[in-house]
Amino acid sequence: MAVTSSSMLLLRNFSTAGRVAQSVRATSRICFSTGELIRVLPHTHSTRFISSTRAAHNEEAAAKSAAAVADTGAPTIFDKIIAKEIPSDIVYEDENVLAFREINPQAPVHVLVIPKLRDGLTMLGNAEPRHVDVLGQLLHASKIVAEKEGILDGFRVVINNGVEACQSVYHLHLHVLGGRQLKWPPG
Ligand code: 5GP
């Protein structure tokens, strides 16, 4: 499966659709930041679910400012989260993977799943054959997160790859989203 330098990988799991994976060339930004107004549904997962078109502009701005350090291998905020130097709301953790709640959630459930050892995986576009195991572990951890969060029947896994896809943190991470009706196409 080819992944271009600025692309978004979307994995969707809907009980009715049964689709497994798609690699999508990103020509503009993305499912949750194109200006779509999101209806807030009653839920128990998160009290920080924010609905705003402003988020789209914030994410683009964050991605553009992150572009200056994009893919340099510089430490990121996620190193501090892994080291527990700054707090995070951890949902799942094992030897290789950490999953914690997104600080700016775009759905009632929005969890980031990251490898504890970055090993060059600043972005999916840098994946090498040696990363195959950890990539599988990240996907499996995403499923565990969905199960723990009670969204196994309908959730989405997103990887923003590169500036055009609004990647803002250069440590590979999977967004696991659910808890509301997600739209398709994402935008
Ligand atoms: P990206 O835009 O690179 O795909 O996703 C990076 C995500 O990391 C953003 O959605 C951003 O809100 C989130 N993020 C950035 N800093 C922190 C933080 O300190 N804690 C948490 N939980 N999430 C963060």
PDB file of C-alpha atoms and ligand atoms in Angstrom:
ATOM      1  CA  MET A   1       0.000   0.000   0.000  1.00  0.00           C
ATOM      2  CA  ALA A   2       1.642   3.204  -1.129  1.00  0.00           C
ATOM      3  CA  VAL A   3       1.661   6.171   1.187  1.00  0.00           C
ATOM      4  CA  THR A   4       2.637   9.518  -0.227  1.00  0.00           C
ATOM      5  CA  SER A   5       4.636  12.096   1.681  1.00  0.00           C
ATOM      6  CA  SER A   6       1.605  14.131   2.558  1.00  0.00           C
ATOM      7  CA  SER A   7      -1.186  11.744   3.021  1.00  0.00           C
ATOM      8  CA  MET A   8      -3.673  10.495   5.499  1.00  0.00           C
ATOM      9  CA  LEU A   9      -4.308   6.892   6.301  1.00  0.00           C
ATOM     10  CA  LEU A  10      -7.786   6.181   7.402  1.00  0.00           C
ATOM     11  CA  LEU A  11      -8.935   2.908   8.793  1.00  0.00           C
ATOM     12  CA  ARG A  12     -12.628   2.628   9.378  1.00  0.00           C
ATOM     13  CA  ASN A  13     -14.476  -0.017  11.206  1.00  0.00           C
ATOM     14  CA  PHE A  14     -18.217   0.006  10.869  1.00  0.00           C
ATOM     15  CA  SER A  15     -20.218  -3.060  11.584  1.00  0.00           C
ATOM     16  CA  THR A  16     -22.254  -2.433   8.442  1.00  0.00           C
ATOM     17  CA  ALA A  17     -19.496  -1.431   6.098  1.00  0.00           C
ATOM     18  CA  GLY A  18     -16.763  -3.831   6.982  1.00  0.00           C
ATOM     19  CA  ARG A  19     -14.089  -1.823   5.243  1.00  0.00           C
ATOM     20  CA  VAL A  20     -10.609  -2.429   6.504  1.00  0.00           C
ATOM     21  CA  ALA A  21      -8.131   0.058   5.147  1.00  0.00           C
ATOM     22  CA  GLN A  22      -7.724   2.856   2.705  1.00  0.00           C
ATOM     23  CA  SER A  23      -4.772   5.031   1.873  1.00  0.00           C
ATOM     24  CA  VAL A  24      -5.920   8.420   0.807  1.00  0.00           C
ATOM     25  CA  ARG A  25      -3.935  11.102  -0.943  1.00  0.00           C
ATOM     26  CA  ALA A  26      -4.617  14.236   1.028  1.00  0.00           C
ATOM     27  CA  THR A  27      -5.429  17.198  -1.133  1.00  0.00           C
ATOM     28  CA  SER A  28      -6.894  19.208   1.660  1.00  0.00           C
ATOM     29  CA  ARG A  29      -7.472  18.764   5.294  1.00  0.00           C
ATOM     30  CA  ILE A  30      -9.204  16.169   6.723  1.00  0.00           C
ATOM     31  CA  CYS A  31     -12.080  14.622   8.413  1.00  0.00           C
ATOM     32  CA  PHE A  32     -12.345  16.668  11.509  1.00  0.00           C
ATOM     33  CA  SER A  33     -10.974  20.022  10.562  1.00  0.00           C
ATOM     34  CA  THR A  34     -12.501  21.158   7.317  1.00  0.00           C
ATOM     35  CA  GLY A  35     -14.995  23.388   9.015  1.00  0.00           C
ATOM     36  CA  GLU A  36     -17.598  20.767   9.681  1.00  0.00           C
ATOM     37  CA  LEU A  37     -19.802  21.715  12.597  1.00  0.00           C
ATOM     38  CA  ILE A  38     -19.950  18.766  14.906  1.00  0.00           C
ATOM     39  CA  ARG A  39     -23.095  17.976  16.830  1.00  0.00           C
ATOM     40  CA  VAL A  40     -22.368  17.243  20.439  1.00  0.00           C
ATOM     41  CA  LEU A  41     -24.130  14.107  21.526  1.00  0.00           C
ATOM     42  CA  PRO A  42     -24.724  13.143  25.111  1.00  0.00           C
ATOM     43  CA  HIS A  43     -21.944  10.824  26.136  1.00  0.00           C
ATOM     44  CA  THR A  44     -19.964   9.569  29.047  1.00  0.00           C
ATOM     45  CA  HIS A  45     -16.571   9.351  27.423  1.00  0.00           C
ATOM     46  CA  SER A  46     -15.275  12.890  27.539  1.00  0.00           C
ATOM     47  CA  THR A  47     -16.279  16.209  28.966  1.00  0.00           C
ATOM     48  CA  ARG A  48     -13.767  18.005  26.765  1.00  0.00           C
ATOM     49  CA  PHE A  49     -15.381  17.361  23.397  1.00  0.00           C
ATOM     50  CA  ILE A  50     -15.084  20.679  21.605  1.00  0.00           C
ATOM     51  CA  SER A  51     -17.269  21.684  18.634  1.00  0.00           C
ATOM     52  CA  SER A  52     -15.923  24.524  16.583  1.00  0.00           C
ATOM     53  CA  THR A  53     -15.046  25.508  13.066  1.00  0.00           C
ATOM     54  CA  ARG A  54     -12.195  27.395  14.669  1.00  0.00           C
ATOM     55  CA  ALA A  55     -10.481  24.075  15.352  1.00  0.00           C
ATOM     56  CA  ALA A  56      -9.853  23.698  11.630  1.00  0.00           C
ATOM     57  CA  HIS A  57      -7.854  26.891  11.473  1.00  0.00           C
ATOM     58  CA  ASN A  58      -6.015  26.074  14.701  1.00  0.00           C
ATOM     59  CA  GLU A  59      -4.953  22.687  13.368  1.00  0.00           C
ATOM     60  CA  GLU A  60      -3.708  24.166  10.118  1.00  0.00           C
ATOM     61  CA  ALA A  61      -1.796  26.830  12.003  1.00  0.00           C
ATOM     62  CA  ALA A  62      -0.298  24.219  14.341  1.00  0.00           C
ATOM     63  CA  ALA A  63       0.714  22.073  11.395  1.00  0.00           C
ATOM     64  CA  LYS A  64       2.315  24.998   9.597  1.00  0.00           C
ATOM     65  CA  SER A  65       4.301  26.063  12.644  1.00  0.00           C
ATOM     66  CA  ALA A  66       5.322  22.453  13.254  1.00  0.00           C
ATOM     67  CA  ALA A  67       6.547  22.339   9.666  1.00  0.00           C
ATOM     68  CA  ALA A  68       9.660  24.204  10.763  1.00  0.00           C
ATOM     69  CA  VAL A  69      10.736  21.178  12.797  1.00  0.00           C
ATOM     70  CA  ALA A  70       8.907  18.623  10.703  1.00  0.00           C
ATOM     71  CA  ASP A  71      10.682  15.361  10.371  1.00  0.00           C
ATOM     72  CA  THR A  72      13.974  16.567  11.858  1.00  0.00           C
ATOM     73  CA  GLY A  73      13.886  13.931  14.551  1.00  0.00           C
ATOM     74  CA  ALA A  74      13.813  16.598  17.259  1.00  0.00           C
ATOM     75  CA  PRO A  75      12.161  15.551  20.526  1.00  0.00           C
ATOM     76  CA  THR A  76       8.425  16.193  20.696  1.00  0.00           C
ATOM     77  CA  ILE A  77       5.866  16.693  23.414  1.00  0.00           C
ATOM     78  CA  PHE A  78       5.126  12.972  23.162  1.00  0.00           C
ATOM     79  CA  ASP A  79       8.585  12.155  24.554  1.00  0.00           C
ATOM     80  CA  LYS A  80       7.602  14.006  27.707  1.00  0.00           C
ATOM     81  CA  ILE A  81       4.277  12.172  27.824  1.00  0.00           C
ATOM     82  CA  ILE A  82       6.024   8.806  27.426  1.00  0.00           C
ATOM     83  CA  ALA A  83       8.510   9.749  30.162  1.00  0.00           C
ATOM     84  CA  LYS A  84       5.535  10.898  32.298  1.00  0.00           C
ATOM     85  CA  GLU A  85       7.211  14.253  32.708  1.00  0.00           C
ATOM     86  CA  ILE A  86       3.902  15.821  31.773  1.00  0.00           C
ATOM     87  CA  PRO A  87       0.563  14.289  32.660  1.00  0.00           C
ATOM     88  CA  SER A  88      -1.712  12.497  30.251  1.00  0.00           C
ATOM     89  CA  ASP A  89      -4.910  10.539  30.620  1.00  0.00           C
ATOM     90  CA  ILE A  90      -3.655   7.066  29.762  1.00  0.00           C
ATOM     91  CA  VAL A  91      -6.204   4.653  28.325  1.00  0.00           C
ATOM     92  CA  TYR A  92      -3.885   1.759  27.493  1.00  0.00           C
ATOM     93  CA  GLU A  93      -0.219   0.972  27.884  1.00  0.00           C
ATOM     94  CA  ASP A  94       2.033  -1.975  27.221  1.00  0.00           C
ATOM     95  CA  GLU A  95       5.728  -2.508  26.629  1.00  0.00           C
ATOM     96  CA  ASN A  96       5.711  -0.912  23.185  1.00  0.00           C
ATOM     97  CA  VAL A  97       2.662   1.305  22.952  1.00  0.00           C
ATOM     98  CA  LEU A  98       1.070   4.147  24.892  1.00  0.00           C
ATOM     99  CA  ALA A  99      -2.500   5.342  24.327  1.00  0.00           C
ATOM    100  CA  PHE A 100      -3.762   8.535  25.926  1.00  0.00           C
ATOM    101  CA  ARG A 101      -6.652  10.924  25.469  1.00  0.00           C
ATOM    102  CA  GLU A 102      -6.310  13.702  22.912  1.00  0.00           C
ATOM    103  CA  ILE A 103      -6.020  17.118  24.546  1.00  0.00           C
ATOM    104  CA  ASN A 104      -8.349  18.655  21.932  1.00  0.00           C
ATOM    105  CA  PRO A 105     -10.851  15.877  21.213  1.00  0.00           C
ATOM    106  CA  GLN A 106     -12.802  15.881  17.972  1.00  0.00           C
ATOM    107  CA  ALA A 107     -15.219  13.173  19.079  1.00  0.00           C
ATOM    108  CA  PRO A 108     -16.516  11.850  22.401  1.00  0.00           C
ATOM    109  CA  VAL A 109     -13.744   9.264  22.191  1.00  0.00           C
ATOM    110  CA  HIS A 110     -10.473  10.588  20.808  1.00  0.00           C
ATOM    111  CA  VAL A 111      -7.357   8.723  21.862  1.00  0.00           C
ATOM    112  CA  LEU A 112      -3.808   8.951  20.492  1.00  0.00           C
ATOM    113  CA  VAL A 113      -1.882   5.709  20.134  1.00  0.00           C
ATOM    114  CA  ILE A 114       1.889   6.061  19.854  1.00  0.00           C
ATOM    115  CA  PRO A 115       4.980   3.867  19.819  1.00  0.00           C
ATOM    116  CA  LYS A 116       7.064   4.335  22.958  1.00  0.00           C
ATOM    117  CA  LEU A 117      10.204   4.044  20.849  1.00  0.00           C
ATOM    118  CA  ARG A 118       9.983   6.372  17.857  1.00  0.00           C
ATOM    119  CA  ASP A 119      12.952   4.799  16.049  1.00  0.00           C
ATOM    120  CA  GLY A 120      12.682   7.123  13.049  1.00  0.00           C
ATOM    121  CA  LEU A 121       8.905   6.926  12.842  1.00  0.00           C
ATOM    122  CA  THR A 122       8.368  10.656  12.854  1.00  0.00           C
ATOM    123  CA  MET A 123       5.628   9.962  10.332  1.00  0.00           C
ATOM    124  CA  LEU A 124       4.135   6.981   8.559  1.00  0.00           C
ATOM    125  CA  GLY A 125       5.871   8.034   5.374  1.00  0.00           C
ATOM    126  CA  ASN A 126       9.170   7.098   7.013  1.00  0.00           C
ATOM    127  CA  ALA A 127       8.128   3.540   7.769  1.00  0.00           C
ATOM    128  CA  GLU A 128      10.716   0.885   6.954  1.00  0.00           C
ATOM    129  CA  PRO A 129      10.501  -2.900   6.977  1.00  0.00           C
ATOM    130  CA  ARG A 130      11.943  -2.910  10.517  1.00  0.00           C
ATOM    131  CA  HIS A 131       8.833  -1.059  11.699  1.00  0.00           C
ATOM    132  CA  VAL A 132       6.354  -3.698  10.603  1.00  0.00           C
ATOM    133  CA  ASP A 133       6.005  -5.203  14.073  1.00  0.00           C
ATOM    134  CA  VAL A 134       5.386  -1.921  15.839  1.00  0.00           C
ATOM    135  CA  LEU A 135       2.937  -0.799  13.144  1.00  0.00           C
ATOM    136  CA  GLY A 136       0.946  -3.952  13.785  1.00  0.00           C
ATOM    137  CA  GLN A 137       1.146  -3.365  17.521  1.00  0.00           C
ATOM    138  CA  LEU A 138      -0.213   0.153  17.072  1.00  0.00           C
ATOM    139  CA  LEU A 139      -3.186  -1.110  15.090  1.00  0.00           C
ATOM    140  CA  HIS A 140      -3.854  -3.844  17.591  1.00  0.00           C
ATOM    141  CA  ALA A 141      -3.605  -1.350  20.453  1.00  0.00           C
ATOM    142  CA  SER A 142      -6.120   0.843  18.609  1.00  0.00           C
ATOM    143  CA  LYS A 143      -8.559  -2.050  18.611  1.00  0.00           C
ATOM    144  CA  ILE A 144      -7.971  -2.587  22.323  1.00  0.00           C
ATOM    145  CA  VAL A 145      -8.634   1.120  22.945  1.00  0.00           C
ATOM    146  CA  ALA A 146     -11.865   0.926  20.927  1.00  0.00           C
ATOM    147  CA  GLU A 147     -12.919  -2.090  22.944  1.00  0.00           C
ATOM    148  CA  LYS A 148     -12.108  -0.454  26.266  1.00  0.00           C
ATOM    149  CA  GLU A 149     -13.958   2.699  25.234  1.00  0.00           C
ATOM    150  CA  GLY A 150     -17.027   0.775  24.081  1.00  0.00           C
ATOM    151  CA  ILE A 151     -16.870   1.894  20.433  1.00  0.00           C
ATOM    152  CA  LEU A 152     -15.887  -1.371  18.794  1.00  0.00           C
ATOM    153  CA  ASP A 153     -18.961  -1.283  16.548  1.00  0.00           C
ATOM    154  CA  GLY A 154     -17.957   1.998  14.922  1.00  0.00           C
ATOM    155  CA  PHE A 155     -14.694   3.806  15.152  1.00  0.00           C
ATOM    156  CA  ARG A 156     -12.105   5.405  12.931  1.00  0.00           C
ATOM    157  CA  VAL A 157      -8.311   5.316  12.977  1.00  0.00           C
ATOM    158  CA  VAL A 158      -6.549   8.267  11.376  1.00  0.00           C
ATOM    159  CA  ILE A 159      -2.907   8.986  10.676  1.00  0.00           C
ATOM    160  CA  ASN A 160      -2.096  12.493   9.511  1.00  0.00           C
ATOM    161  CA  ASN A 161       1.083  12.324   7.479  1.00  0.00           C
ATOM    162  CA  GLY A 162       2.917  15.537   6.691  1.00  0.00           C
ATOM    163  CA  VAL A 163       2.120  19.213   6.615  1.00  0.00           C
ATOM    164  CA  GLU A 164      -0.566  18.965   3.942  1.00  0.00           C
ATOM    165  CA  ALA A 165      -2.394  16.493   6.120  1.00  0.00           C
ATOM    166  CA  CYS A 166      -2.026  18.809   9.147  1.00  0.00           C
ATOM    167  CA  GLN A 167       0.397  16.624  11.071  1.00  0.00           C
ATOM    168  CA  SER A 168       1.550  18.745  13.982  1.00  0.00           C
ATOM    169  CA  VAL A 169       3.564  16.310  16.124  1.00  0.00           C
ATOM    170  CA  TYR A 170       6.390  14.424  14.461  1.00  0.00           C
ATOM    171  CA  HIS A 171       6.168  11.216  16.439  1.00  0.00           C
ATOM    172  CA  LEU A 172       3.919   8.704  14.672  1.00  0.00           C
ATOM    173  CA  HIS A 173       0.486   8.578  16.242  1.00  0.00           C
ATOM    174  CA  LEU A 174      -2.855   7.028  15.425  1.00  0.00           C
ATOM    175  CA  HIS A 175      -6.003   8.966  16.241  1.00  0.00           C
ATOM    176  CA  VAL A 176      -8.754   6.622  17.444  1.00  0.00           C
ATOM    177  CA  LEU A 177     -12.107   8.381  17.153  1.00  0.00           C
ATOM    178  CA  GLY A 178     -15.645   7.367  17.908  1.00  0.00           C
ATOM    179  CA  GLY A 179     -18.641   7.780  20.153  1.00  0.00           C
ATOM    180  CA  ARG A 180     -20.637   9.726  17.566  1.00  0.00           C
ATOM    181  CA  GLN A 181     -21.764   9.244  13.985  1.00  0.00           C
ATOM    182  CA  LEU A 182     -18.677   9.948  11.879  1.00  0.00           C
ATOM    183  CA  LYS A 183     -19.133  11.453   8.431  1.00  0.00           C
ATOM    184  CA  TRP A 184     -17.888  10.089   5.121  1.00  0.00           C
ATOM    185  CA  PRO A 185     -16.215  11.391   3.016  1.00  0.00           C
ATOM    186  CA  PRO A 186     -14.245  13.082   5.764  1.00  0.00           C
ATOM    187  CA  GLY A 187     -13.547  16.314   3.923  1.00  0.00           C
TER     188      GLY A 187
HETATM  189  P1  5GP B   1      -1.586  15.557  14.477  1.00  0.00           P
HETATM  190  O1  5GP B   1      -2.195  16.902  14.224  1.00  0.00           O
HETATM  191  O2  5GP B   1      -0.076  15.623  14.423  1.00  0.00           O
HETATM  192  O3  5GP B   1      -2.161  14.460  13.661  1.00  0.00           O
HETATM  193  O4  5GP B   1      -1.974  15.173  15.959  1.00  0.00           O
HETATM  194  C1  5GP B   1      -1.254  15.588  17.080  1.00  0.00           C
HETATM  195  C2  5GP B   1      -2.241  15.718  18.174  1.00  0.00           C
HETATM  196  O5  5GP B   1      -1.562  15.799  19.413  1.00  0.00           O
HETATM  197  C3  5GP B   1      -3.080  16.981  18.064  1.00  0.00           C
HETATM  198  O6  5GP B   1      -4.426  16.622  17.815  1.00  0.00           O
HETATM  199  C4  5GP B   1      -2.900  17.663  19.395  1.00  0.00           C
HETATM  200  O7  5GP B   1      -4.081  18.198  19.922  1.00  0.00           O
HETATM  201  C5  5GP B   1      -2.355  16.551  20.263  1.00  0.00           C
HETATM  202  N1  5GP B   1      -1.531  17.035  21.338  1.00  0.00           N
HETATM  203  C6  5GP B   1      -0.550  17.971  21.246  1.00  0.00           C
HETATM  204  N2  5GP B   1       0.006  18.169  22.453  1.00  0.00           N
HETATM  205  C7  5GP B   1      -0.625  17.333  23.315  1.00  0.00           C
HETATM  206  C8  5GP B   1      -0.476  17.095  24.714  1.00  0.00           C
HETATM  207  O8  5GP B   1       0.351  17.674  25.398  1.00  0.00           O
HETATM  208  N3  5GP B   1      -1.308  16.166  25.255  1.00  0.00           N
HETATM  209  C9  5GP B   1      -2.227  15.483  24.515  1.00  0.00           C
HETATM  210  N4  5GP B   1      -2.997  14.587  25.156  1.00  0.00           N
HETATM  211  N5  5GP B   1      -2.389  15.695  23.193  1.00  0.00           N
HETATM  212  C10 5GP B   1      -1.602  16.621  22.604  1.00  0.00           C
END
